[in-house]
Amino acid sequence: MKYPHSWRTNGELLRGDALSRVVLSSAGARWNDVVVEQRHSSRFELADVMHKQHVIGINIGPSTTWEFKKAGRFRRFFKARGGICFFPSHQPFSCRPNVEKGVIVNVLFLALDPVFVSRIAEGLEFDADRIELIEQRRGTDSTLHHIAMALLAGVQTGVALDRMRRLCRNLR
């Protein structure tokens, strides 16, 4: 099966449409290796999506129930505020929030270029070829949440833009 890649040439993580809109994005910041994107959505479904980047999704809105499809079967997961999902690059998945009409899903996405992640692993003296990234859905991770919110605040204020560009350049 041919999967549509979700990374767009304009830097957005997912296609823009009436059901999902970008509230804030670092795409214009030219960070290259990291994209931060906040999206508001109502009812939608991502069917057979495969990201080119490693993608972390953090629920920054109200608690919701999501359905994720694996092995041909949908399973429900409760996502409290701060709940995290991780989707490794080039691994297909399907998901949909199970929300009432009028409820807005507020998700913060962090997309990391796989080559960037490998460079960081090597910088930490890990063998990047032996690291396996596994799709996950779980409760909060305070460290990851703190980093994501700092990146979001940096995009909102513009303060982190130059520092992030320098960091990405230095890690190359």
PDB file of C-alpha atoms in Angstrom:
ATOM      1  CA  MET A   1       0.000   0.000   0.000  1.00  0.00           C
ATOM      2  CA  LYS A   2       1.274   3.473  -0.843  1.00  0.00           C
ATOM      3  CA  TYR A   3       0.982   5.770   2.174  1.00  0.00           C
ATOM      4  CA  PRO A   4       0.651   9.521   1.828  1.00  0.00           C
ATOM      5  CA  HIS A   5       3.423  11.336   3.632  1.00  0.00           C
ATOM      6  CA  SER A   6       2.111  13.944   5.985  1.00  0.00           C
ATOM      7  CA  TRP A   7       5.003  16.385   5.810  1.00  0.00           C
ATOM      8  CA  ARG A   8       4.091  19.218   3.464  1.00  0.00           C
ATOM      9  CA  THR A   9       6.411  21.254   1.255  1.00  0.00           C
ATOM     10  CA  ASN A  10       5.262  24.415   3.060  1.00  0.00           C
ATOM     11  CA  GLY A  11       6.655  22.964   6.297  1.00  0.00           C
ATOM     12  CA  GLU A  12       3.298  22.050   7.843  1.00  0.00           C
ATOM     13  CA  LEU A  13       3.003  18.664   9.466  1.00  0.00           C
ATOM     14  CA  LEU A  14      -0.486  17.737   8.261  1.00  0.00           C
ATOM     15  CA  ARG A  15      -2.614  18.928   5.409  1.00  0.00           C
ATOM     16  CA  GLY A  16      -4.595  22.041   6.184  1.00  0.00           C
ATOM     17  CA  ASP A  17      -8.340  21.731   5.845  1.00  0.00           C
ATOM     18  CA  ALA A  18     -11.550  22.902   7.462  1.00  0.00           C
ATOM     19  CA  LEU A  19     -11.400  20.163  10.111  1.00  0.00           C
ATOM     20  CA  SER A  20      -7.853  20.872  11.249  1.00  0.00           C
ATOM     21  CA  ARG A  21      -6.221  24.264  11.313  1.00  0.00           C
ATOM     22  CA  VAL A  22      -2.759  25.419  12.231  1.00  0.00           C
ATOM     23  CA  VAL A  23      -2.910  27.811  15.168  1.00  0.00           C
ATOM     24  CA  LEU A  24       0.838  28.315  15.428  1.00  0.00           C
ATOM     25  CA  SER A  25       3.795  26.911  13.499  1.00  0.00           C
ATOM     26  CA  SER A  26       7.555  27.244  13.461  1.00  0.00           C
ATOM     27  CA  ALA A  27       7.607  26.334   9.743  1.00  0.00           C
ATOM     28  CA  GLY A  28       8.476  29.895   8.768  1.00  0.00           C
ATOM     29  CA  ALA A  29      11.329  29.981  11.285  1.00  0.00           C
ATOM     30  CA  ARG A  30      13.491  27.734   9.100  1.00  0.00           C
ATOM     31  CA  TRP A  31      14.616  25.534  11.972  1.00  0.00           C
ATOM     32  CA  ASN A  32      15.001  22.742   9.379  1.00  0.00           C
ATOM     33  CA  ASP A  33      15.383  19.828  11.790  1.00  0.00           C
ATOM     34  CA  VAL A  34      12.552  20.598  14.218  1.00  0.00           C
ATOM     35  CA  VAL A  35       9.020  21.808  13.557  1.00  0.00           C
ATOM     36  CA  VAL A  36       6.628  22.858  16.312  1.00  0.00           C
ATOM     37  CA  GLU A  37       3.002  23.039  15.274  1.00  0.00           C
ATOM     38  CA  GLN A  38      -0.136  23.676  17.337  1.00  0.00           C
ATOM     39  CA  ARG A  39      -3.391  22.514  15.743  1.00  0.00           C
ATOM     40  CA  HIS A  40      -7.061  22.820  16.611  1.00  0.00           C
ATOM     41  CA  SER A  41      -9.325  20.155  15.187  1.00  0.00           C
ATOM     42  CA  SER A  42     -12.842  18.894  15.513  1.00  0.00           C
ATOM     43  CA  ARG A  43     -13.838  15.431  14.399  1.00  0.00           C
ATOM     44  CA  PHE A  44     -11.420  13.984  11.849  1.00  0.00           C
ATOM     45  CA  GLU A  45      -9.603  10.807  10.962  1.00  0.00           C
ATOM     46  CA  LEU A  46      -6.030  10.224   9.893  1.00  0.00           C
ATOM     47  CA  ALA A  47      -6.144   7.031   7.858  1.00  0.00           C
ATOM     48  CA  ASP A  48      -2.940   5.275   6.838  1.00  0.00           C
ATOM     49  CA  VAL A  49      -0.672   8.231   7.558  1.00  0.00           C
ATOM     50  CA  MET A  50       3.076   7.838   7.590  1.00  0.00           C
ATOM     51  CA  HIS A  51       5.243  10.739   8.725  1.00  0.00           C
ATOM     52  CA  LYS A  52       8.646  11.412   7.192  1.00  0.00           C
ATOM     53  CA  GLN A  53       9.790  12.780  10.556  1.00  0.00           C
ATOM     54  CA  HIS A  54       9.558  11.364  14.051  1.00  0.00           C
ATOM     55  CA  VAL A  55       6.433  13.028  15.459  1.00  0.00           C
ATOM     56  CA  ILE A  56       5.457  13.628  19.067  1.00  0.00           C
ATOM     57  CA  GLY A  57       1.878  14.728  19.725  1.00  0.00           C
ATOM     58  CA  ILE A  58       0.949  16.253  23.077  1.00  0.00           C
ATOM     59  CA  ASN A  59      -2.638  16.922  24.104  1.00  0.00           C
ATOM     60  CA  ILE A  60      -2.645  20.521  25.364  1.00  0.00           C
ATOM     61  CA  GLY A  61      -6.426  20.794  25.372  1.00  0.00           C
ATOM     62  CA  PRO A  62      -9.199  19.026  27.239  1.00  0.00           C
ATOM     63  CA  SER A  63      -9.009  15.304  27.925  1.00  0.00           C
ATOM     64  CA  THR A  64     -10.241  13.196  25.016  1.00  0.00           C
ATOM     65  CA  THR A  65     -10.576   9.592  23.981  1.00  0.00           C
ATOM     66  CA  TRP A  66      -8.695   8.585  20.847  1.00  0.00           C
ATOM     67  CA  GLU A  67      -8.895   5.496  18.703  1.00  0.00           C
ATOM     68  CA  PHE A  68      -5.677   4.171  17.166  1.00  0.00           C
ATOM     69  CA  LYS A  69      -5.569   1.430  14.574  1.00  0.00           C
ATOM     70  CA  LYS A  70      -2.916  -1.224  14.782  1.00  0.00           C
ATOM     71  CA  ALA A  71      -3.002  -4.663  13.194  1.00  0.00           C
ATOM     72  CA  GLY A  72      -6.296  -3.826  11.483  1.00  0.00           C
ATOM     73  CA  ARG A  73      -8.133  -3.033  14.719  1.00  0.00           C
ATOM     74  CA  PHE A  74      -9.061   0.224  16.449  1.00  0.00           C
ATOM     75  CA  ARG A  75      -8.273   0.478  20.160  1.00  0.00           C
ATOM     76  CA  ARG A  76      -9.351   3.267  22.479  1.00  0.00           C
ATOM     77  CA  PHE A  77      -6.959   5.308  24.602  1.00  0.00           C
ATOM     78  CA  PHE A  78      -7.847   8.044  27.033  1.00  0.00           C
ATOM     79  CA  LYS A  79      -5.648  11.106  26.550  1.00  0.00           C
ATOM     80  CA  ALA A  80      -5.627  13.395  29.558  1.00  0.00           C
ATOM     81  CA  ARG A  81      -4.285  16.900  29.201  1.00  0.00           C
ATOM     82  CA  GLY A  82      -0.544  16.412  28.678  1.00  0.00           C
ATOM     83  CA  GLY A  83      -0.987  12.904  27.210  1.00  0.00           C
ATOM     84  CA  ILE A  84       1.663  11.971  24.659  1.00  0.00           C
ATOM     85  CA  CYS A  85       1.797   9.967  21.443  1.00  0.00           C
ATOM     86  CA  PHE A  86       4.970   9.149  19.554  1.00  0.00           C
ATOM     87  CA  PHE A  87       4.994   8.151  15.890  1.00  0.00           C
ATOM     88  CA  PRO A  88       8.376   7.053  14.485  1.00  0.00           C
ATOM     89  CA  SER A  89       9.110   8.061  10.923  1.00  0.00           C
ATOM     90  CA  HIS A  90       7.993   5.848   8.054  1.00  0.00           C
ATOM     91  CA  GLN A  91       5.655   3.708  10.174  1.00  0.00           C
ATOM     92  CA  PRO A  92       1.998   3.832   9.076  1.00  0.00           C
ATOM     93  CA  PHE A  93      -0.838   4.418  11.522  1.00  0.00           C
ATOM     94  CA  SER A  94      -4.455   5.518  11.687  1.00  0.00           C
ATOM     95  CA  CYS A  95      -6.139   7.502  14.437  1.00  0.00           C
ATOM     96  CA  ARG A  96      -9.192   9.579  15.247  1.00  0.00           C
ATOM     97  CA  PRO A  97     -10.385  11.465  18.288  1.00  0.00           C
ATOM     98  CA  ASN A  98     -13.694  10.341  19.694  1.00  0.00           C
ATOM     99  CA  VAL A  99     -15.110  13.730  20.685  1.00  0.00           C
ATOM    100  CA  GLU A 100     -18.546  15.226  20.949  1.00  0.00           C
ATOM    101  CA  LYS A 101     -19.731  17.703  18.364  1.00  0.00           C
ATOM    102  CA  GLY A 102     -18.367  21.167  19.108  1.00  0.00           C
ATOM    103  CA  VAL A 103     -15.384  19.939  21.162  1.00  0.00           C
ATOM    104  CA  ILE A 104     -12.048  21.199  19.866  1.00  0.00           C
ATOM    105  CA  VAL A 105      -8.973  18.979  20.059  1.00  0.00           C
ATOM    106  CA  ASN A 106      -5.854  21.043  20.821  1.00  0.00           C
ATOM    107  CA  VAL A 107      -2.629  19.192  19.989  1.00  0.00           C
ATOM    108  CA  LEU A 108       0.968  20.345  19.978  1.00  0.00           C
ATOM    109  CA  PHE A 109       3.136  18.467  17.481  1.00  0.00           C
ATOM    110  CA  LEU A 110       6.915  18.259  17.518  1.00  0.00           C
ATOM    111  CA  ALA A 111       8.410  16.828  14.337  1.00  0.00           C
ATOM    112  CA  LEU A 112      12.071  15.811  14.433  1.00  0.00           C
ATOM    113  CA  ASP A 113      14.115  14.998  11.361  1.00  0.00           C
ATOM    114  CA  PRO A 114      15.450  11.406  11.675  1.00  0.00           C
ATOM    115  CA  VAL A 115      18.954  12.466  10.603  1.00  0.00           C
ATOM    116  CA  PHE A 116      18.919  15.155  13.309  1.00  0.00           C
ATOM    117  CA  VAL A 117      17.894  12.547  15.911  1.00  0.00           C
ATOM    118  CA  SER A 118      20.710  10.236  14.738  1.00  0.00           C
ATOM    119  CA  ARG A 119      23.248  13.077  15.045  1.00  0.00           C
ATOM    120  CA  ILE A 120      22.078  13.768  18.584  1.00  0.00           C
ATOM    121  CA  ALA A 121      22.340  10.048  19.447  1.00  0.00           C
ATOM    122  CA  GLU A 122      25.877   9.927  18.063  1.00  0.00           C
ATOM    123  CA  GLY A 123      26.745  13.107  19.983  1.00  0.00           C
ATOM    124  CA  LEU A 124      25.640  11.270  23.124  1.00  0.00           C
ATOM    125  CA  GLU A 125      27.879   8.356  22.061  1.00  0.00           C
ATOM    126  CA  PHE A 126      24.999   6.005  21.246  1.00  0.00           C
ATOM    127  CA  ASP A 127      25.159   3.733  18.220  1.00  0.00           C
ATOM    128  CA  ALA A 128      22.401   5.350  16.127  1.00  0.00           C
ATOM    129  CA  ASP A 129      22.045   2.199  13.999  1.00  0.00           C
ATOM    130  CA  ARG A 130      21.118   0.161  17.068  1.00  0.00           C
ATOM    131  CA  ILE A 131      18.414   2.492  18.390  1.00  0.00           C
ATOM    132  CA  GLU A 132      14.842   1.347  17.778  1.00  0.00           C
ATOM    133  CA  LEU A 133      12.058   3.907  18.118  1.00  0.00           C
ATOM    134  CA  ILE A 134       8.656   2.415  18.955  1.00  0.00           C
ATOM    135  CA  GLU A 135       5.225   3.956  18.520  1.00  0.00           C
ATOM    136  CA  GLN A 136       3.810   4.910  21.899  1.00  0.00           C
ATOM    137  CA  ARG A 137       0.702   6.327  23.510  1.00  0.00           C
ATOM    138  CA  ARG A 138       0.945   7.159  27.168  1.00  0.00           C
ATOM    139  CA  GLY A 139       0.311   9.591  29.950  1.00  0.00           C
ATOM    140  CA  THR A 140       2.371  12.631  30.549  1.00  0.00           C
ATOM    141  CA  ASP A 141       6.131  12.930  30.481  1.00  0.00           C
ATOM    142  CA  SER A 142       7.031  16.020  32.486  1.00  0.00           C
ATOM    143  CA  THR A 143      10.439  16.547  30.856  1.00  0.00           C
ATOM    144  CA  LEU A 144       9.120  16.213  27.314  1.00  0.00           C
ATOM    145  CA  HIS A 145       6.107  18.369  28.162  1.00  0.00           C
ATOM    146  CA  HIS A 146       8.379  21.085  29.587  1.00  0.00           C
ATOM    147  CA  ILE A 147      10.602  21.076  26.477  1.00  0.00           C
ATOM    148  CA  ALA A 148       7.577  21.178  24.156  1.00  0.00           C
ATOM    149  CA  MET A 149       5.953  24.048  26.031  1.00  0.00           C
ATOM    150  CA  ALA A 150       9.248  25.987  26.027  1.00  0.00           C
ATOM    151  CA  LEU A 151       9.489  25.522  22.245  1.00  0.00           C
ATOM    152  CA  LEU A 152       5.851  26.598  21.877  1.00  0.00           C
ATOM    153  CA  ALA A 153       6.489  29.705  23.987  1.00  0.00           C
ATOM    154  CA  GLY A 154       9.576  30.428  21.912  1.00  0.00           C
ATOM    155  CA  VAL A 155       7.546  30.285  18.697  1.00  0.00           C
ATOM    156  CA  GLN A 156       4.792  32.449  20.215  1.00  0.00           C
ATOM    157  CA  THR A 157       7.193  35.163  21.316  1.00  0.00           C
ATOM    158  CA  GLY A 158       9.812  34.772  18.591  1.00  0.00           C
ATOM    159  CA  VAL A 159      12.516  34.625  21.272  1.00  0.00           C
ATOM    160  CA  ALA A 160      13.679  31.078  20.499  1.00  0.00           C
ATOM    161  CA  LEU A 161      13.872  31.457  16.732  1.00  0.00           C
ATOM    162  CA  ASP A 162      17.492  32.595  16.396  1.00  0.00           C
ATOM    163  CA  ARG A 163      18.747  30.390  19.236  1.00  0.00           C
ATOM    164  CA  MET A 164      17.050  27.331  17.737  1.00  0.00           C
ATOM    165  CA  ARG A 165      18.499  28.042  14.283  1.00  0.00           C
ATOM    166  CA  ARG A 166      21.992  28.256  15.820  1.00  0.00           C
ATOM    167  CA  LEU A 167      21.450  25.041  17.794  1.00  0.00           C
ATOM    168  CA  CYS A 168      20.315  23.149  14.674  1.00  0.00           C
ATOM    169  CA  ARG A 169      23.293  24.495  12.707  1.00  0.00           C
ATOM    170  CA  ASN A 170      25.748  23.541  15.479  1.00  0.00           C
ATOM    171  CA  LEU A 171      24.440  19.970  15.695  1.00  0.00           C
ATOM    172  CA  ARG A 172      25.098  19.369  11.992  1.00  0.00           C
TER     173      ARG A 172
END
